[in-house]
Amino acid sequence: MTGRSLGLRTGSYGSLQQQQQLQNGVALPIQSTPISVRKPSKMLPTGSREKERIILPWICKFCARRKVGMLLLLITSVVVISSIVSLLNKDGDAPAGPETNLFFSDHVWTMVNYDEKSPSAFVYPLISVNTYKQKILPSMKRVDGADLPLQLQSPSIIPLPHSCEKFSPPSLQTDRKGTGPRPCPVCYVPVEQVVFYMPSWPSKSPVLKNLSYVIEENFISNESSGGSVFGGHPSLRQRNEYFDIKESMTVHCGFVSGKKPGQRSGFDIDYDDLLEMDKCHGVVVASAIFGKYDVMQQPKNISEVSKRTVCFYMFLDEETEAYIKNSSSLDNTKRVGLWRIVVVRNLPYADSRRNGKVPKLLLHRLFPNARFSLWVDGKLELVVDPYQILERFLWRRNVTFAISRHYRRFDVFEEAEANKAAGKYDNASIDSQIGFYKREGLTHYSDKKLPITSDVPEGCVIIREHIPITNLFTCLWFNEVDRFTSRDQLSFSTVRDRIKLRVNWTVDMFMDCERRNFVVQAYHRDLLEQRKSISVSRPPPSSIEIKESLHKPAHQNRVARSPPMRKLPVMRKKSGSRKHRTRISSKDTITL
């Protein structure tokens, strides 16, 4: 290899090897091959070459001083750090392979793969300003189409450390006093900060990448396969094939007989409402009331950001719509408070509770462009901002589906017996469903299922990200509700466990007391009316009765009570001799 191939300058600027030899006064062989010496350049005069020979050694000698060297090192460090920061802020090119991003946890910067679930409870993507504006801001469109608030358009730096990092979660405690389930403390990120923790990229869906749905416009009913016309009567063979997770799948998921969910498919929705639902690209909060079963609850403590960017939808049937028109102000804007009212016609089931499972489990079909959803039963009142709930139960834990476990029961067999005892469904149908699952391998819950903490959810709240694997889970869960009983707690663990056998994915179950922190449970409408009628039947005392009670002596104002119970001795006959003698025992008493 020659000096020319290495690019060594041996002419006007002199070679580095020659300078070292001259300074040390020793000529050392540098390479065995001869170096071709270039001719002196004619472009520079001889005086310039002489000046360079004088200036270069002087610069090297000047840089060797301690203070000057430290100054140059400091300047170099500043330049390197600024270059790294500029590279982080660009982040314009997405990786071709598995998505990775910078995360922080416990003040340490690490590189985390999106495909792997981190064991840490505090794992967040570092979102730069450019990423926020390019990826997240477009998905947070205002409901009315106006501009977003200035604080969202010009975000600040993500705060470090996390505000809930030192918060200790509540421990599982048994209810010894029998006071019933109660809420427990939950740490939420302030609303002005929580939007910056939204993941910049959708979560990875393991194995399943493309999910489509069965549509048959000229559908022929086949009741022998079970289920309903709305569900498409999937056969048992198809049911089993759907649990064989593949990269691309087509499954039954309701709305079989229509071109589009909500259009002549059963569960029909007005065209204008469907257009508005298609405009939801970020977060959807949904609920439903069918058969006047519940009283509409208005969300509370909702931030201005959520009011402008989150879609709040309430699904009603025509019977409930008529009731609400008489009890509240439902005008042409189709809004009652924060809720956007959607009236559903041509309901697929006669059972109102089964109709409620359609929006509960199939929100991804009703809102095809939404990225996250929060389902809240009609009897619940939401009291925490939706962004705070998503950050706490999805983004902070790096999961895509979260639901609370039942506060008391963990076993499906116990849940089935409780449903029969409470008359929630006819006993024969419940026994048939549990018997079918038992033949498929359903067992009692035990510690062998850990880290799965329960087989029975409290399904009144569902928090999820809309990705193929979560959409498949809710589709198959709905198919079980369509085929068997409407008690979705009985079929939850079967669908979850069969999917978990095929892919590395499962449902995250949090404590019921944490759920009760962000929703308040109200009574059903019939119970409220019953309590109201009881209070009306007992009118308050009149002013005359109050005056008379004030003039009476204290012993006469006591509440009338039933006479005290008396204990009478029992007369027993005992034969101790020829004549029967009657003897009274102090232990033998009867309470009247």
Coordinates of C-alpha atoms in Angstrom, one line a residue:
M1 CA 0.0 0.0 0.0
T2 CA 1.5 3.3 -1.0
G3 CA 1.4 6.7 0.6
R4 CA -0.8 7.9 -2.2
S5 CA -3.4 5.2 -1.5
L6 CA -3.4 6.2 2.2
G7 CA -3.9 9.8 1.2
L8 CA -0.7 11.0 3.1
R9 CA 0.4 14.5 2.3
T10 CA 4.3 14.6 1.8
G11 CA 4.6 17.8 -0.1
S12 CA 3.5 21.3 0.8
Y13 CA 2.0 20.4 4.2
G14 CA 4.5 17.8 5.2
S15 CA 3.7 14.3 6.6
L16 CA 2.9 13.6 10.2
Q17 CA 5.5 10.9 10.3
Q18 CA 8.2 13.2 9.1
Q19 CA 7.3 15.8 11.7
Q20 CA 7.5 13.2 14.5
Q21 CA 10.9 12.1 13.3
L22 CA 12.2 15.6 13.1
Q23 CA 11.0 16.6 16.6
N24 CA 12.5 13.5 18.2
G25 CA 15.7 13.7 16.2
V26 CA 15.4 10.0 15.3
A27 CA 14.5 8.6 11.9
L28 CA 12.2 5.6 12.4
P29 CA 11.1 3.4 9.5
I30 CA 7.4 3.8 9.0
Q31 CA 6.6 1.4 6.2
S32 CA 8.7 -0.9 4.0
T33 CA 7.3 0.2 0.7
P34 CA 8.7 3.4 -0.8
I35 CA 6.6 6.5 -0.6
S36 CA 6.1 8.4 -3.8
V37 CA 6.9 12.0 -3.1
R38 CA 4.7 14.6 -4.7
K39 CA 6.2 17.6 -6.4
P40 CA 5.9 20.9 -4.6
S41 CA 2.8 22.7 -5.6
K42 CA 3.2 25.7 -7.8
M43 CA 0.1 27.3 -6.5
L44 CA 1.6 28.4 -3.2
P45 CA 4.8 30.5 -3.0
T46 CA 7.8 29.3 -1.1
G47 CA 7.2 31.8 1.7
S48 CA 3.8 30.3 2.5
R49 CA 5.4 26.9 3.0
E50 CA 8.0 28.3 5.2
K51 CA 5.3 30.1 7.3
E52 CA 3.3 26.9 7.7
R53 CA 6.4 25.0 8.9
I54 CA 6.8 27.7 11.6
I55 CA 3.1 28.1 12.6
L56 CA 2.2 24.4 13.0
P57 CA 4.9 23.6 15.6
W58 CA 3.9 26.8 17.4
I59 CA 0.2 25.7 17.5
C60 CA 1.1 22.2 18.9
K61 CA 3.3 23.8 21.5
F62 CA 0.5 26.3 22.4
C63 CA -2.1 23.6 22.8
A64 CA 0.1 21.6 25.0
R65 CA -0.4 24.1 27.8
R66 CA -2.9 22.9 30.5
K67 CA -5.3 25.8 30.5
V68 CA -5.6 26.0 26.8
G69 CA -6.1 22.2 26.5
M70 CA -8.9 22.3 29.0
L71 CA -10.6 25.1 27.2
L72 CA -10.4 23.2 23.9
L73 CA -11.8 20.1 25.6
L74 CA -14.7 22.0 27.0
I75 CA -15.6 23.5 23.6
T76 CA -15.4 20.0 22.0
S77 CA -17.7 18.6 24.7
V78 CA -20.3 21.3 24.1
V79 CA -20.3 20.7 20.3
V80 CA -20.7 16.9 20.8
I81 CA -23.6 17.3 23.3
S82 CA -25.4 19.8 21.0
S83 CA -25.0 17.3 18.1
I84 CA -26.6 14.5 20.1
V85 CA -29.6 16.7 21.2
S86 CA -30.2 17.7 17.6
L87 CA -30.2 14.1 16.5
L88 CA -32.8 13.2 19.2
N89 CA -35.1 16.1 18.1
K90 CA -35.1 15.1 14.5
D91 CA -36.5 11.5 14.9
G92 CA -38.0 11.8 11.5
D93 CA -37.1 8.4 10.2
A94 CA -38.9 5.4 11.7
P95 CA -37.0 2.2 12.1
A96 CA -37.6 -0.6 9.6
G97 CA -37.3 -3.4 12.1
P98 CA -38.9 -3.8 15.5
E99 CA -39.8 -0.3 16.9
T100 CA -37.5 1.0 19.6
N101 CA -37.3 4.3 21.3
L102 CA -35.6 6.0 24.2
F103 CA -37.3 5.4 27.6
F104 CA -36.5 6.6 31.0
S105 CA -36.9 4.7 34.3
D106 CA -35.5 5.7 37.7
H107 CA -33.6 8.6 36.1
V108 CA -31.6 6.2 33.8
W109 CA -31.9 6.4 30.0
T110 CA -32.4 3.0 28.4
M111 CA -33.4 1.5 25.0
V112 CA -36.6 -0.6 25.2
N113 CA -38.2 -2.7 22.6
Y114 CA -41.9 -2.1 22.0
D115 CA -42.5 -5.8 21.5
E116 CA -41.4 -6.7 25.0
K117 CA -43.4 -5.8 28.1
S118 CA -41.2 -4.1 30.6
P119 CA -41.4 -5.2 34.2
S120 CA -41.1 -1.7 35.4
A121 CA -44.2 0.2 36.2
F122 CA -42.7 3.5 35.1
V123 CA -41.7 3.1 31.4
Y124 CA -42.5 6.0 29.0
P125 CA -41.4 6.9 25.6
L126 CA -39.3 10.1 25.3
I127 CA -41.5 12.2 23.0
S128 CA -39.7 15.1 21.4
V129 CA -41.5 18.3 20.3
N130 CA -41.3 17.3 16.6
T131 CA -42.7 13.8 17.3
Y132 CA -45.5 15.2 19.3
K133 CA -46.5 17.6 16.6
Q134 CA -46.1 15.1 13.8
K135 CA -47.5 11.9 15.4
I136 CA -49.7 12.7 18.4
L137 CA -51.1 16.1 17.7
P138 CA -52.9 15.0 14.4
S139 CA -54.7 12.2 16.3
M140 CA -56.0 14.7 19.0
K141 CA -58.3 16.6 16.7
R142 CA -61.0 18.8 18.3
V143 CA -64.5 17.5 18.3
D144 CA -65.8 20.8 16.8
G145 CA -62.9 21.0 14.3
A146 CA -61.4 24.2 15.8
D147 CA -57.8 24.7 16.7
L148 CA -56.3 23.0 19.7
P149 CA -55.3 25.0 22.8
L150 CA -52.0 26.7 22.7
Q151 CA -50.6 24.6 25.5
L152 CA -51.0 21.5 23.2
Q153 CA -49.6 23.2 20.1
S154 CA -46.4 24.3 21.9
P155 CA -45.6 21.5 24.4
S156 CA -42.9 21.8 27.0
I157 CA -40.3 19.3 28.0
I158 CA -41.5 16.1 29.7
P159 CA -40.9 16.4 33.5
L160 CA -38.4 14.2 35.2
P161 CA -38.9 12.2 37.4
H162 CA -42.4 10.9 37.1
S163 CA -44.8 12.5 39.6
C164 CA -46.1 9.1 40.7
E165 CA -42.8 7.3 40.9
K166 CA -42.7 7.3 44.7
F167 CA -46.3 6.4 45.2
S168 CA -46.8 3.0 46.8
P169 CA -49.8 1.1 45.4
P170 CA -52.4 -0.2 47.8
S171 CA -52.1 -3.7 49.1
L172 CA -54.9 -6.4 49.0
Q173 CA -56.8 -6.3 52.2
T174 CA -59.7 -8.4 53.3
D175 CA -62.9 -6.7 54.3
R176 CA -63.1 -7.9 57.9
K177 CA -65.7 -5.4 59.0
G178 CA -68.0 -6.4 56.2
T179 CA -68.4 -2.8 54.9
G180 CA -68.3 -3.9 51.3
P181 CA -66.0 -2.7 48.4
R182 CA -64.5 0.7 48.8
P183 CA -62.2 2.9 46.6
C184 CA -58.5 3.0 47.3
P185 CA -55.9 5.7 46.5
V186 CA -54.6 6.0 42.9
C187 CA -51.9 8.3 41.7
Y188 CA -52.6 10.2 38.5
V189 CA -50.4 12.5 36.4
P190 CA -51.6 16.1 36.1
V191 CA -53.7 16.6 33.0
E192 CA -51.3 19.3 31.7
Q193 CA -48.5 16.7 31.6
V194 CA -50.4 13.4 30.8
V195 CA -50.8 14.1 27.1
F196 CA -47.1 14.0 26.6
Y197 CA -47.0 10.4 27.8
M198 CA -49.2 9.2 25.0
P199 CA -47.1 6.6 23.0
S200 CA -45.8 8.1 19.8
W201 CA -46.4 4.8 17.9
P202 CA -49.2 2.2 18.1
S203 CA -48.3 -0.8 20.2
K204 CA -47.1 -4.0 18.4
S205 CA -49.7 -6.7 17.9
P206 CA -48.1 -10.1 18.4
V207 CA -48.4 -12.4 15.4
L208 CA -51.7 -11.0 14.2
K209 CA -51.2 -8.0 11.9
N210 CA -54.3 -7.9 9.7
L211 CA -57.8 -8.5 11.0
S212 CA -60.9 -8.4 8.8
Y213 CA -64.5 -9.3 9.5
V214 CA -67.1 -11.6 7.9
I215 CA -69.8 -9.7 5.9
E216 CA -72.6 -11.4 4.1
E217 CA -75.3 -9.1 2.7
N218 CA -77.6 -11.9 1.7
F219 CA -77.0 -13.8 4.9
I220 CA -79.1 -17.0 5.4
S221 CA -79.9 -17.8 9.0
N222 CA -78.7 -21.1 10.4
E223 CA -79.9 -21.4 13.9
S224 CA -78.5 -24.9 14.3
S225 CA -75.0 -23.4 14.6
G226 CA -76.0 -21.3 17.6
G227 CA -75.8 -17.6 18.1
S228 CA -77.9 -15.0 16.3
V229 CA -78.4 -13.5 12.9
F230 CA -76.5 -10.4 14.0
G231 CA -73.5 -12.6 15.0
G232 CA -73.7 -14.6 11.8
H233 CA -74.1 -18.1 13.4
P234 CA -70.4 -19.1 13.4
S235 CA -70.1 -22.9 13.6
L236 CA -68.1 -24.7 16.3
R237 CA -65.4 -25.5 13.8
Q238 CA -65.1 -21.8 12.9
R239 CA -65.0 -20.9 16.6
N240 CA -62.1 -23.2 17.2
E241 CA -60.2 -22.0 14.1
Y242 CA -60.4 -18.4 15.3
F243 CA -58.3 -19.3 18.3
D244 CA -55.5 -20.4 16.0
I245 CA -53.8 -17.0 15.7
K246 CA -52.3 -16.2 12.4
E247 CA -50.8 -13.1 10.7
S248 CA -54.0 -12.4 8.7
M249 CA -57.4 -13.5 9.8
T250 CA -61.1 -13.0 8.9
V251 CA -63.5 -13.6 11.8
H252 CA -67.2 -13.2 12.7
C253 CA -67.6 -10.0 14.8
G254 CA -71.2 -8.9 14.6
F255 CA -72.8 -6.7 11.9
V256 CA -72.6 -9.6 9.5
S257 CA -75.5 -8.7 7.2
G258 CA -74.7 -5.1 6.5
K259 CA -72.2 -3.3 4.3
K260 CA -71.0 -1.3 7.3
P261 CA -71.6 -1.5 11.0
G262 CA -74.7 0.5 11.7
Q263 CA -76.2 0.3 8.2
R264 CA -78.9 -2.3 7.8
S265 CA -77.0 -4.8 9.9
G266 CA -79.0 -4.7 13.0
F267 CA -78.1 -2.1 15.6
D268 CA -78.8 0.5 12.9
I269 CA -77.5 4.1 13.4
D270 CA -78.4 7.3 11.4
Y271 CA -76.0 8.1 8.6
D272 CA -75.1 11.5 10.1
D273 CA -74.2 9.9 13.4
L274 CA -71.9 7.4 11.6
L275 CA -70.1 10.3 9.8
E276 CA -69.5 11.9 13.2
M277 CA -68.3 8.7 14.7
D278 CA -65.8 8.2 11.8
K279 CA -64.2 11.6 12.8
C280 CA -63.0 10.3 16.1
H281 CA -59.3 9.6 15.7
G282 CA -58.0 9.8 19.2
V283 CA -59.8 8.8 22.4
V284 CA -63.4 7.6 22.7
V285 CA -65.4 7.4 25.9
A286 CA -68.6 5.4 25.4
S287 CA -71.6 4.2 27.3
A288 CA -75.1 2.8 26.7
I289 CA -78.6 2.7 28.2
F290 CA -81.2 0.4 26.8
G291 CA -84.7 -0.3 28.1
K292 CA -84.6 2.7 30.4
Y293 CA -82.6 0.6 32.7
D294 CA -80.3 3.3 34.0
V295 CA -80.2 7.0 34.7
M296 CA -77.7 9.0 32.5
Q297 CA -74.7 10.0 34.6
Q298 CA -72.7 13.1 33.5
P299 CA -68.8 12.8 33.7
K300 CA -67.1 15.1 36.2
N301 CA -63.7 16.6 36.7
I302 CA -63.1 16.6 32.9
S303 CA -60.3 18.9 31.7
E304 CA -60.7 21.4 28.9
V305 CA -58.3 19.4 26.8
S306 CA -60.5 16.3 27.1
K307 CA -63.7 18.3 26.4
R308 CA -62.2 19.5 23.1
T309 CA -60.3 16.3 22.0
V310 CA -62.1 13.3 23.4
C311 CA -65.3 11.9 21.9
F312 CA -68.1 11.2 24.5
Y313 CA -70.8 9.0 23.0
M314 CA -73.9 7.6 24.7
F315 CA -76.0 4.9 22.8
L316 CA -79.7 4.8 23.5
D317 CA -82.7 2.9 22.2
E318 CA -85.9 4.7 21.2
E319 CA -87.6 3.8 24.5
T320 CA -84.8 5.4 26.5
E321 CA -84.6 8.4 24.2
A322 CA -88.3 9.2 24.8
Y323 CA -87.7 8.9 28.6
I324 CA -84.7 11.3 28.4
K325 CA -86.6 13.8 26.4
N326 CA -89.2 14.0 29.2
S327 CA -86.6 14.2 32.0
S328 CA -83.8 16.4 30.4
S329 CA -83.1 18.8 27.6
L330 CA -82.3 16.8 24.4
D331 CA -82.3 19.2 21.5
N332 CA -81.3 19.1 17.9
T333 CA -77.6 19.1 18.8
K334 CA -78.1 15.6 20.1
R335 CA -76.1 16.4 23.2
V336 CA -76.9 16.1 26.9
G337 CA -74.0 17.6 28.8
L338 CA -70.8 16.1 27.5
W339 CA -72.6 13.1 25.9
R340 CA -73.2 12.9 22.2
I341 CA -76.5 11.0 21.9
V342 CA -76.8 8.2 19.3
V343 CA -80.2 6.5 19.0
V344 CA -80.0 2.9 17.9
R345 CA -82.8 1.3 15.9
N346 CA -83.6 -2.3 14.8
L347 CA -81.9 -3.8 17.9
P348 CA -80.6 -7.3 17.3
Y349 CA -81.7 -8.9 20.6
A350 CA -84.9 -8.8 22.8
D351 CA -82.7 -8.7 25.9
S352 CA -81.6 -5.1 26.7
R353 CA -78.5 -6.3 28.6
R354 CA -77.4 -8.4 25.6
N355 CA -77.9 -5.3 23.3
G356 CA -75.6 -3.4 25.6
K357 CA -72.8 -5.9 24.8
V358 CA -72.6 -4.7 21.2
P359 CA -71.1 -1.2 21.9
K360 CA -69.3 -2.6 25.0
L361 CA -67.2 -5.2 23.1
L362 CA -67.4 -3.9 19.5
L363 CA -66.3 -0.3 19.9
H364 CA -63.5 -0.8 17.4
R365 CA -66.1 -1.6 14.7
L366 CA -68.3 1.4 15.6
F367 CA -65.3 3.8 15.8
P368 CA -62.8 2.4 13.2
N369 CA -60.5 5.4 13.4
A370 CA -60.2 5.6 17.1
R371 CA -56.9 4.7 18.8
F372 CA -58.0 4.3 22.4
S373 CA -61.3 3.7 24.1
L374 CA -62.8 3.8 27.5
W375 CA -66.1 1.9 28.1
V376 CA -68.2 2.8 31.1
D377 CA -71.5 1.1 32.0
G378 CA -74.5 3.3 32.0
K379 CA -74.9 3.0 35.8
L380 CA -71.4 4.5 36.4
E381 CA -70.4 8.1 36.8
L382 CA -66.9 9.0 35.5
V383 CA -65.1 11.3 37.9
V384 CA -61.5 11.3 36.5
D385 CA -60.2 12.7 33.3
P386 CA -59.9 10.0 30.5
Y387 CA -56.3 10.9 29.7
Q388 CA -55.3 10.3 33.3
I389 CA -57.0 6.9 33.3
L390 CA -55.3 5.9 30.0
E391 CA -51.9 7.0 31.4
R392 CA -52.4 5.2 34.7
F393 CA -53.8 1.8 33.4
L394 CA -52.3 1.5 29.9
W395 CA -49.3 3.7 29.1
R396 CA -47.6 3.5 32.5
R397 CA -47.9 -0.3 32.6
N398 CA -47.1 -0.7 28.9
V399 CA -50.3 -2.8 28.3
T400 CA -53.0 -2.6 25.6
F401 CA -56.0 -4.0 27.5
A402 CA -57.0 -3.4 31.1
I403 CA -60.0 -4.5 33.1
S404 CA -60.6 -4.7 36.9
R405 CA -61.0 -8.0 38.6
H406 CA -64.0 -8.9 40.7
Y407 CA -63.7 -7.6 44.3
R408 CA -64.7 -10.9 45.9
R409 CA -64.8 -13.8 43.4
F410 CA -61.9 -15.2 41.4
D411 CA -63.3 -18.5 40.2
V412 CA -65.7 -19.0 37.2
F413 CA -67.5 -21.8 38.9
E414 CA -68.2 -19.6 41.9
E415 CA -69.3 -16.8 39.6
A416 CA -71.8 -19.1 37.9
E417 CA -73.3 -20.2 41.2
A418 CA -73.6 -16.6 42.3
N419 CA -75.4 -15.7 39.1
K420 CA -77.9 -18.5 39.6
A421 CA -78.5 -17.6 43.2
A422 CA -79.2 -13.9 42.2
G423 CA -81.4 -14.9 39.3
K424 CA -79.2 -13.1 36.7
Y425 CA -80.0 -15.8 34.1
D426 CA -81.9 -19.0 33.9
N427 CA -80.0 -21.8 35.6
A428 CA -80.2 -24.3 32.8
S429 CA -78.4 -22.0 30.3
I430 CA -75.7 -21.2 32.9
D431 CA -75.2 -24.9 33.6
S432 CA -75.0 -25.6 29.9
Q433 CA -72.3 -23.0 29.3
I434 CA -70.2 -24.0 32.2
G435 CA -70.5 -27.6 31.3
F436 CA -69.3 -26.8 27.7
Y437 CA -66.3 -24.9 29.0
K438 CA -65.5 -27.7 31.5
R439 CA -65.4 -30.3 28.7
E440 CA -62.9 -27.9 26.9
G441 CA -60.7 -27.9 29.9
L442 CA -61.9 -25.2 32.3
T443 CA -60.6 -25.7 35.8
H444 CA -60.9 -23.8 39.1
Y445 CA -58.7 -20.9 39.6
S446 CA -55.6 -21.5 41.7
D447 CA -52.1 -20.1 42.3
K448 CA -50.8 -22.1 39.3
K449 CA -52.3 -19.5 37.0
L450 CA -50.1 -16.7 38.4
P451 CA -49.2 -14.0 37.4
I452 CA -52.9 -14.1 36.3
T453 CA -54.7 -12.9 39.4
S454 CA -58.3 -13.8 38.6
D455 CA -60.6 -15.5 36.2
V456 CA -63.6 -13.2 36.9
P457 CA -63.6 -9.6 35.8
E458 CA -65.7 -6.7 37.0
G459 CA -66.6 -5.9 33.4
C460 CA -68.3 -2.5 33.8
V461 CA -65.2 -0.7 32.7
I462 CA -62.9 -1.6 29.8
I463 CA -59.7 0.4 28.9
R464 CA -58.1 -0.6 25.7
E465 CA -55.9 0.3 22.7
H466 CA -57.4 -0.6 19.3
I467 CA -54.8 -2.9 17.7
P468 CA -55.5 -6.2 15.9
I469 CA -54.9 -8.5 18.9
T470 CA -57.2 -6.6 21.3
N471 CA -59.8 -6.3 18.5
L472 CA -59.7 -10.1 18.0
F473 CA -60.1 -10.7 21.7
T474 CA -63.2 -8.6 22.0
C475 CA -64.6 -10.1 18.8
L476 CA -64.2 -13.7 20.1
W477 CA -65.5 -12.6 23.6
F478 CA -68.6 -11.2 21.9
N479 CA -69.1 -14.4 19.9
E480 CA -69.2 -16.3 23.2
V481 CA -71.8 -13.8 24.6
D482 CA -73.8 -14.2 21.4
R483 CA -73.7 -18.1 21.5
F484 CA -74.2 -18.7 25.2
T485 CA -75.6 -16.4 28.0
S486 CA -75.2 -12.6 28.2
R487 CA -73.2 -12.9 31.4
D488 CA -69.8 -11.9 29.9
Q489 CA -67.9 -12.7 33.2
L490 CA -68.5 -16.4 32.5
S491 CA -66.8 -16.4 29.1
F492 CA -64.0 -13.9 29.8
S493 CA -61.3 -16.3 31.0
T494 CA -61.9 -19.0 28.4
V495 CA -61.2 -16.5 25.5
R496 CA -58.3 -14.9 27.3
D497 CA -56.6 -18.2 28.1
R498 CA -57.0 -19.7 24.7
I499 CA -55.5 -16.7 23.0
K500 CA -52.6 -16.7 25.6
L501 CA -51.8 -20.2 24.6
R502 CA -51.0 -19.1 21.1
V503 CA -49.4 -15.6 21.5
N504 CA -47.5 -13.7 24.1
W505 CA -50.4 -11.5 25.1
T506 CA -52.9 -11.3 27.9
V507 CA -55.3 -8.9 29.6
D508 CA -54.0 -6.8 32.5
M509 CA -56.3 -7.0 35.5
F510 CA -56.1 -4.2 38.2
M511 CA -57.8 -4.1 41.6
D512 CA -61.5 -3.3 41.9
C513 CA -60.8 -0.6 44.5
E514 CA -58.7 1.2 41.9
R515 CA -61.7 1.1 39.5
R516 CA -63.9 2.6 42.2
N517 CA -61.5 5.5 42.4
F518 CA -62.4 6.9 39.0
V519 CA -66.0 5.8 38.6
V520 CA -68.9 6.1 41.1
Q521 CA -71.6 3.4 41.0
A522 CA -75.2 4.5 41.1
Y523 CA -78.4 2.4 41.4
H524 CA -80.4 1.2 38.5
R525 CA -83.4 3.3 37.6
D526 CA -86.0 0.9 38.9
L527 CA -84.3 0.8 42.3
L528 CA -84.1 4.6 42.4
E529 CA -87.8 4.9 41.7
Q530 CA -88.6 2.3 44.3
R531 CA -86.6 4.2 46.9
K532 CA -88.3 7.5 45.9
S533 CA -91.8 6.0 46.2
I534 CA -91.0 4.8 49.7
S535 CA -89.8 8.3 50.7
V536 CA -92.9 9.8 49.2
S537 CA -95.2 7.4 51.1
R538 CA -93.9 8.8 54.4
P539 CA -94.6 12.5 54.3
P540 CA -92.7 14.8 56.7
P541 CA -94.5 15.8 59.9
S542 CA -96.6 19.0 59.8
S543 CA -95.9 22.1 61.8
I544 CA -98.8 21.3 64.2
E545 CA -97.4 17.9 64.9
I546 CA -94.0 19.5 65.5
K547 CA -95.4 22.1 68.0
E548 CA -97.3 19.4 69.9
S549 CA -94.2 17.2 70.2
L550 CA -92.3 20.2 71.6
H551 CA -94.8 20.8 74.4
K552 CA -95.0 17.1 75.4
P553 CA -92.7 15.7 78.1
A554 CA -89.6 14.0 77.0
H555 CA -90.8 10.5 77.9
Q556 CA -93.9 11.0 75.7
N557 CA -91.8 12.0 72.6
R558 CA -90.1 8.7 72.4
V559 CA -90.8 6.7 69.3
A560 CA -93.5 4.2 69.7
R561 CA -92.0 0.7 69.9
S562 CA -93.4 -2.7 70.1
P563 CA -93.8 -4.1 73.6
P564 CA -90.7 -5.8 74.9
M565 CA -90.3 -9.5 74.3
R566 CA -91.2 -11.7 77.2
K567 CA -89.5 -14.9 78.2
L568 CA -91.9 -17.5 79.5
P569 CA -90.9 -20.7 81.2
V570 CA -91.6 -23.9 79.5
M571 CA -93.6 -26.5 81.3
R572 CA -92.1 -29.9 80.8
K573 CA -93.5 -33.2 82.0
K574 CA -91.0 -35.6 83.5
S575 CA -91.7 -39.0 84.7
G576 CA -89.8 -39.6 87.8
S577 CA -92.4 -41.8 89.6
R578 CA -95.7 -43.3 89.0
K579 CA -97.3 -39.8 88.9
H580 CA -96.2 -37.3 86.3
R581 CA -94.7 -34.3 88.0
T582 CA -94.4 -30.8 86.3
R583 CA -91.0 -29.2 86.8
I584 CA -89.8 -25.7 85.7
S585 CA -86.3 -25.3 84.4
S586 CA -84.7 -21.9 84.2
K587 CA -82.8 -22.9 81.0
D588 CA -85.9 -23.7 79.0
T589 CA -87.4 -20.5 77.7
I590 CA -89.4 -19.4 74.7
T591 CA -89.2 -15.9 73.3
L592 CA -92.5 -14.4 72.2

